[in-house]
Short mmCIF file of C-alpha atoms in Angstrom, two decimals:
data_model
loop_
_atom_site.label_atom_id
_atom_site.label_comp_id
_atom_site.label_asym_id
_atom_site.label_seq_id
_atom_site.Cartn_x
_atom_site.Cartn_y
_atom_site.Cartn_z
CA UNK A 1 0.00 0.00 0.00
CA UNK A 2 1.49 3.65 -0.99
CA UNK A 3 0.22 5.95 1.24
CA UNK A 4 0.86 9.20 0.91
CA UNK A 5 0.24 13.11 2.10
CA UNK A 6 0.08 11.86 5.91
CA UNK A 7 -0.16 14.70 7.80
CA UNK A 8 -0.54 14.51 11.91
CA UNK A 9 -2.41 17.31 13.85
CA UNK A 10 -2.66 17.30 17.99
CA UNK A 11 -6.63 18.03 18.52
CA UNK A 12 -7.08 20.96 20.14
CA UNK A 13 -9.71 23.05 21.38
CA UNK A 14 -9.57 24.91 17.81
CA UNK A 15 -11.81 22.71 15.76
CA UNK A 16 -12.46 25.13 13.49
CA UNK A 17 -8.49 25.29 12.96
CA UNK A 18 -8.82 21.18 12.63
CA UNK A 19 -11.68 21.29 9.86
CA UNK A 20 -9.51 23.72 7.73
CA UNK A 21 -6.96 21.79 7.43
CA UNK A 22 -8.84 18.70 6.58
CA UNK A 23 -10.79 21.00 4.35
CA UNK A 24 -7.65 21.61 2.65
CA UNK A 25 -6.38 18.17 2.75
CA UNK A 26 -9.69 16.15 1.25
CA UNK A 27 -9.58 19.06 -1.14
CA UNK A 28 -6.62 18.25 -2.55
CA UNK A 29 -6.80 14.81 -2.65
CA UNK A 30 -10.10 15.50 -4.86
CA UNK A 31 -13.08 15.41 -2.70
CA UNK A 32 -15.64 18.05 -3.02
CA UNK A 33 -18.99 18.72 -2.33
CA UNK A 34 -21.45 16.51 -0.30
CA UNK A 35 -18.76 13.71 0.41
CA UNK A 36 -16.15 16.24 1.68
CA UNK A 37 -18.92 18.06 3.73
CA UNK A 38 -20.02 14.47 5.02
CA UNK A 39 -16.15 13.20 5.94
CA UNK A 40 -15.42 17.06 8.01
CA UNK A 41 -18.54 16.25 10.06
CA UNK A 42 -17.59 13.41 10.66
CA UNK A 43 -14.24 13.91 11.66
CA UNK A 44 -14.98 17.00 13.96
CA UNK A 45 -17.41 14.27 15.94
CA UNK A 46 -14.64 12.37 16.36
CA UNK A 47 -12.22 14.68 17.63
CA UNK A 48 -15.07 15.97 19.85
CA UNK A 49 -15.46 12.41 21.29
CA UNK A 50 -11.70 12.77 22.07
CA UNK A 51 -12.46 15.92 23.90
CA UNK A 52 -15.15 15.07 25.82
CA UNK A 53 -14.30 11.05 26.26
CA UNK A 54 -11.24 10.72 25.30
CA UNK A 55 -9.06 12.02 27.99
CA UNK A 56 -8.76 15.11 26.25
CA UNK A 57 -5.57 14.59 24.13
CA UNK A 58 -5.11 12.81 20.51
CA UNK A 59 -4.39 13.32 16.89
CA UNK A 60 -6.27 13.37 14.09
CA UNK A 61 -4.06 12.50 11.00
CA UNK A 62 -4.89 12.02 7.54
CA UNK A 63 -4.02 10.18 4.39
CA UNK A 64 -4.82 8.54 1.13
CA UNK A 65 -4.04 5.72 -0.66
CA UNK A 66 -5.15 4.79 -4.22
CA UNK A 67 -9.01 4.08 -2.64
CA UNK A 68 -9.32 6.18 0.01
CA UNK A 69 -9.12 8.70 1.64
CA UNK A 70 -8.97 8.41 5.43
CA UNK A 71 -9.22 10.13 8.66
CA UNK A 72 -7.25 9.06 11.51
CA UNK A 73 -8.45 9.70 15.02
CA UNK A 74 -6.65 8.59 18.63
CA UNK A 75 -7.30 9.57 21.89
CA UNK A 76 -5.10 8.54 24.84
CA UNK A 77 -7.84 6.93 27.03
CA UNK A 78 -8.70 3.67 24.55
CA UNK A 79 -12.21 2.96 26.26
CA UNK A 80 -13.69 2.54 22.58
CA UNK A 81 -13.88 -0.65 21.42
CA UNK A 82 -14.08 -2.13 17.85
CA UNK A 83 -17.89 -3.28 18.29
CA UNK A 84 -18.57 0.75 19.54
CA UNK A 85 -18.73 0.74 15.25
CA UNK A 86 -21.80 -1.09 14.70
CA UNK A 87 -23.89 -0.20 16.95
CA UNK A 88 -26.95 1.55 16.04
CA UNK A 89 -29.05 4.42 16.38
CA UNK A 90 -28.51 5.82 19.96
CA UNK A 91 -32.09 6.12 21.84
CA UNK A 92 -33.26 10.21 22.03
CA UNK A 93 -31.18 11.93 24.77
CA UNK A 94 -28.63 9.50 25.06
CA UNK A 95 -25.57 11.66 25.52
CA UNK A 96 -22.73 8.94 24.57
CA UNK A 97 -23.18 7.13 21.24
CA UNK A 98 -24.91 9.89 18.82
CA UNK A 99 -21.55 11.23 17.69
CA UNK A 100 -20.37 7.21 16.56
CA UNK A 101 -23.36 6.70 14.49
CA UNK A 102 -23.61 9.99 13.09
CA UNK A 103 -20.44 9.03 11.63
CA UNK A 104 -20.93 5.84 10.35
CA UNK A 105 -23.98 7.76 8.58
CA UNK A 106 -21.47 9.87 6.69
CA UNK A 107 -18.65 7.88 6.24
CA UNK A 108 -18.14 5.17 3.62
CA UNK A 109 -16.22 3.00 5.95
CA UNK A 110 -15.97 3.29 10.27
CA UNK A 111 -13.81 1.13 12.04
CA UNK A 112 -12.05 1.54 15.49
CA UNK A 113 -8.65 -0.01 16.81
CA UNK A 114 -8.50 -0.34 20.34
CA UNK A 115 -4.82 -0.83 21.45
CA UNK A 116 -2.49 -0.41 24.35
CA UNK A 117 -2.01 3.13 23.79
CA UNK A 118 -5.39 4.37 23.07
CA UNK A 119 -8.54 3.95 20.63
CA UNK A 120 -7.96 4.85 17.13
CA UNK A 121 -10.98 5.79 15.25
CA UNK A 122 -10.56 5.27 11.49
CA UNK A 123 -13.40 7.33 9.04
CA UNK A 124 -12.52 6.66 5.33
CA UNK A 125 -14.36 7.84 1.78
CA UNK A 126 -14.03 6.20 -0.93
CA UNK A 127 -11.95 8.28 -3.71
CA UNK A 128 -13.78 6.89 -6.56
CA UNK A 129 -17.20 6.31 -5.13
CA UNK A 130 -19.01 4.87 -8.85
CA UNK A 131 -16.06 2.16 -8.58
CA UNK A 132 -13.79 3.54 -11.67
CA UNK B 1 -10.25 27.96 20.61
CA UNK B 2 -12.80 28.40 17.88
CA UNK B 3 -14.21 31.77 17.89
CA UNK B 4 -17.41 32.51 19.70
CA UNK B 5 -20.58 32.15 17.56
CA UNK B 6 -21.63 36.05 16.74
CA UNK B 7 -25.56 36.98 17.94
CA UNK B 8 -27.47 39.56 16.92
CA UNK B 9 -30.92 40.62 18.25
CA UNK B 10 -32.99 41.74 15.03
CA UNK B 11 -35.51 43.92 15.53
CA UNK B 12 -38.78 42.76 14.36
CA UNK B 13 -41.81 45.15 14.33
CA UNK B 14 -44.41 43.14 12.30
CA UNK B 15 -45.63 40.33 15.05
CA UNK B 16 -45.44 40.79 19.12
CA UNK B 17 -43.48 38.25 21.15
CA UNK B 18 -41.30 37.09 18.28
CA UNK B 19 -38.08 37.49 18.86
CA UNK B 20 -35.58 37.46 16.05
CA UNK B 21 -31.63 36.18 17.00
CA UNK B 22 -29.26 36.05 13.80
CA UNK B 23 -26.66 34.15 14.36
CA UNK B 24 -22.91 34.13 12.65
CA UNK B 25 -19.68 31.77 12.41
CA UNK B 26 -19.10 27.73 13.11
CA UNK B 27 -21.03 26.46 15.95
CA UNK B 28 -19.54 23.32 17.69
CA UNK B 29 -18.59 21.65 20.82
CA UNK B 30 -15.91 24.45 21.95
CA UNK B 31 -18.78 27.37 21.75
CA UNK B 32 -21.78 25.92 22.28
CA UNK B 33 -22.58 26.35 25.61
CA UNK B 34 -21.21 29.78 25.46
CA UNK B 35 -23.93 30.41 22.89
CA UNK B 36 -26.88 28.88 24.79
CA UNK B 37 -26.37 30.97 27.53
CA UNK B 38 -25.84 34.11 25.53
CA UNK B 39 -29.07 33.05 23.57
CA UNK B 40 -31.01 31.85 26.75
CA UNK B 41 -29.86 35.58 28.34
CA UNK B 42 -31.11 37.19 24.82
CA UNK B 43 -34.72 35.74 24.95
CA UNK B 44 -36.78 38.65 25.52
CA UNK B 45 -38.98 37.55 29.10
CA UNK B 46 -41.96 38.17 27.34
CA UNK B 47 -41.05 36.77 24.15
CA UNK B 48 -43.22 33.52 22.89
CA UNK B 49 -42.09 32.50 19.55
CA UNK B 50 -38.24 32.22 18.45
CA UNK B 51 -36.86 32.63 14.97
CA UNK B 52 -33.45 31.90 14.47
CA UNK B 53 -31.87 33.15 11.71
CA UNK B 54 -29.09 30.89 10.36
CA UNK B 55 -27.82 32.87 6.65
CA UNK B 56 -24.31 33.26 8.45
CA UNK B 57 -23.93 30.02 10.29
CA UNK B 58 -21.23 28.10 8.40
CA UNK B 59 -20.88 24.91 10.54
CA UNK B 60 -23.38 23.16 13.28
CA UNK B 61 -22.07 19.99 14.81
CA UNK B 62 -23.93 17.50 17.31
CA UNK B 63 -23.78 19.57 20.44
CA UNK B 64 -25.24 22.52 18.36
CA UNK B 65 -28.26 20.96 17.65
CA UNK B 66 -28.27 20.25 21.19
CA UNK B 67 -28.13 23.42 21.24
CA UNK B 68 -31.22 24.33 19.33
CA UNK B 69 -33.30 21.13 20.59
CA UNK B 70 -32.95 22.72 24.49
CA UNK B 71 -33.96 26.23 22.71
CA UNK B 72 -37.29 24.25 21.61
CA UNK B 73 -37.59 22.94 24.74
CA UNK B 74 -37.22 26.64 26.41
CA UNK B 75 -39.63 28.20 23.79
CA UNK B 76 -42.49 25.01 23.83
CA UNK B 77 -42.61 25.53 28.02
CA UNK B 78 -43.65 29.29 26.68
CA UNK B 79 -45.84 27.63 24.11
CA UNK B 80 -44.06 29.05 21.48
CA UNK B 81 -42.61 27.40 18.45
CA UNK B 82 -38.83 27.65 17.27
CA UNK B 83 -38.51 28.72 13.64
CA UNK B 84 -35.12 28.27 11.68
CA UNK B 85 -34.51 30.19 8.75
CA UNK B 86 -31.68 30.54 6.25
CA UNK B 87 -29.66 27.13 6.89
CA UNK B 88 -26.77 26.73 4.88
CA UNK B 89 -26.80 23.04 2.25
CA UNK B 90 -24.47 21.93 5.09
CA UNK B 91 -26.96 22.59 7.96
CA UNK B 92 -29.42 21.21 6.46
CA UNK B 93 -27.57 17.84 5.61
CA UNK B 94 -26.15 17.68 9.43
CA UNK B 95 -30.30 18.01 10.81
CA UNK B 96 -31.56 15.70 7.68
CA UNK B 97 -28.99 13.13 8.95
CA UNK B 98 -29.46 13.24 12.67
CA UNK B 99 -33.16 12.86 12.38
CA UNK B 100 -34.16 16.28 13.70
CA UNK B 101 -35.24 17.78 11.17
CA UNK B 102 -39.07 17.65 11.71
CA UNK B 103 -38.40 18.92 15.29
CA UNK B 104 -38.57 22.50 14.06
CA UNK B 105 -39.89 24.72 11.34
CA UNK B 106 -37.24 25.12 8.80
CA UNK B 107 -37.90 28.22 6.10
CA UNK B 108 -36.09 29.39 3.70
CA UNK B 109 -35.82 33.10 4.99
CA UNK B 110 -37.29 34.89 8.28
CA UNK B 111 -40.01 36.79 6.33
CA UNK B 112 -41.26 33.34 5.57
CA UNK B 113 -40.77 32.45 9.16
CA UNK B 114 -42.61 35.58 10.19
CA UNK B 115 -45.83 34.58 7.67
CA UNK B 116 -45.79 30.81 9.24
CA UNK B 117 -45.84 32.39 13.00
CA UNK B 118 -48.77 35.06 11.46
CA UNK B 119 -50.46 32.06 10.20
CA UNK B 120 -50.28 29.90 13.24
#
C-alpha cells in the first residue's frame, strides 16, 4: 500500500483550525462537495469524542491511498472498542453514542482499533465512489 | 479555541413576542454552551415565539443541535414554536442526517418564518 500526504495534527480546542486543514487536505486529494462536507462532520465528531471522552488529548491524522481517503483519530484513554462501530441508532437523549453513528452515517467506511495506547478511530471515503 | 458564535438581536416590528436572533460563524462543541447561555440571556422575558436566523452560520455539529433542541424545549414551556430560517446546504444535511429535522420549522428566509408564525 502507498500511502501518501500523511499529515498529523494534535486536537485541540480549535476545531475550526482542525476542519480547515482537513478542508484543505480532502480538497486536494479531490473530494468536493457533499462527500467532503459528510467526511469534516464526521471527523470533527470524532475529535469531539476525544475531547469530551477521550481524555482530552489525541491526533487526528490524515491520508490517502489509491481508494481512500482516510481520517485518523486517537485519543489517549482507549475505552472505545471495535464493536462501539456497529452499533446503532442511539435512543433520544442519550448523551454517549450519537456522535459514533452519526459518523458511520457519513462515512463510507468506520472502524475503530482499540490498542495499548489508546482507541484509534478510522473514518474513510471512498476516492472513486461509482467504482472507476 | 474556535471563535465565539456572533448573535445579533434583530428587531422585528411586524408580530409581538417574536423574537428574532441572527446568528454568525461555526457552531460546535468548543462554543456551544457559550452560545446557549448568551441566547437563553437574549430571549426577551416576554417573548413567545423564536426565529433563528441561520444565513451566516457556516458549521453546526452535534452539540449545536443540542443546542437548538434545548432552545425548543425553552420556547415550547412558553408555548411558542422555534422557527429556523436561512440554513446553509451543510446545515441542512447535518439536521436531515441526525433525524431532527421535523423537530422544528425550517424556512427558507425569516419573512417566511414571520408569515408561518402570522399564520399559526
Amino acid at each position: 500500500m502507498t500511502a501518501t500526504g500523511d499529515r498529523r495534527w494534535p486536537i485541540t480546542s480549535d476545531l475550526a483550525g482542525l476542519r480547515e486543514r482537513i478542508q484543505l487536505s480532502a480538497t486536494r486529494a479531490g473530494l468536493s462537495g457533499e462527500r467532503l462536507d459528510n467526511l469534516l462532520i464526521a471527523a470533527n465528531e470524532a475529535a469531539i469524542n476525544v475531547l469530551e471522552h477521550g481524555g482530552g488529548s489525541g491526533t487526528v491524522s490524515i491520508w490517502q491511498d489509491d481508494s481512500f481517503l482516510t481520517v485518523d483519530v486517537t485519543d489517549s484513554v482507549g475505552s472505545l472498542k471495535p464493536q462501539d462501530a456497529v452499533r446503532g441508532r442511539p435512543e433520544r437523549g442519550a448523551s454517549r453514542g450519537f456522535g459514533l453513528w452519526l459518523m458511520s452515517q457519513l462515512c463510507d467506511q468506520l472502524n475503530i482499533h482499540q490498542g495499548p495506547d489508546g482507541s484509534r478511530v478510522r473514518l474513510r471515503m471512498r476516492l472513486h465512489p461509482s467504482g472507476s | 479555541m474556535t471563535v465565539a458564535v456572533e448573535l445579533a438581536v434583530v428587531p422585528e416590528g411586524a408580530l409581538e413576542r417574536v423574537a428574532v436572533l441572527a446568528l454568525a460563524g461555526e457552531l460546535d462543541y468548543t462554543n456551544a454552551e457559550q452560545l446557549r447561555q448568551d441566547i437563553v440571556e437574549a430571549l426577551p422575558a416576554d417573548g413567545r415565539d423564536l426565529i433563528v436566523d441561520l444565513t451566516h452560520l457556516s458549521f453546526c455539529d452535534s452539540t449545536g443541535i443540542r443546542v437548538f433542541l434545548g432552545l425548543r424545549t425553552l420556547v415550547g414551556e412558553r408555548g411558542g414554536v422555534v422557527a429556523l430560517a436561512g440554513m446553509q446546504p451543510r446545515l441542512i444535511r447535518i439536521f436531515r442526517t441526525t433525524g431532527l429535522m421535523h423537530f422544528f420549522r425550517v424556512v427558507p428566509t425569516v419573512p417566511d418564518a414571520v408569515d408561518f408564525l402570522r399564520s399559526r
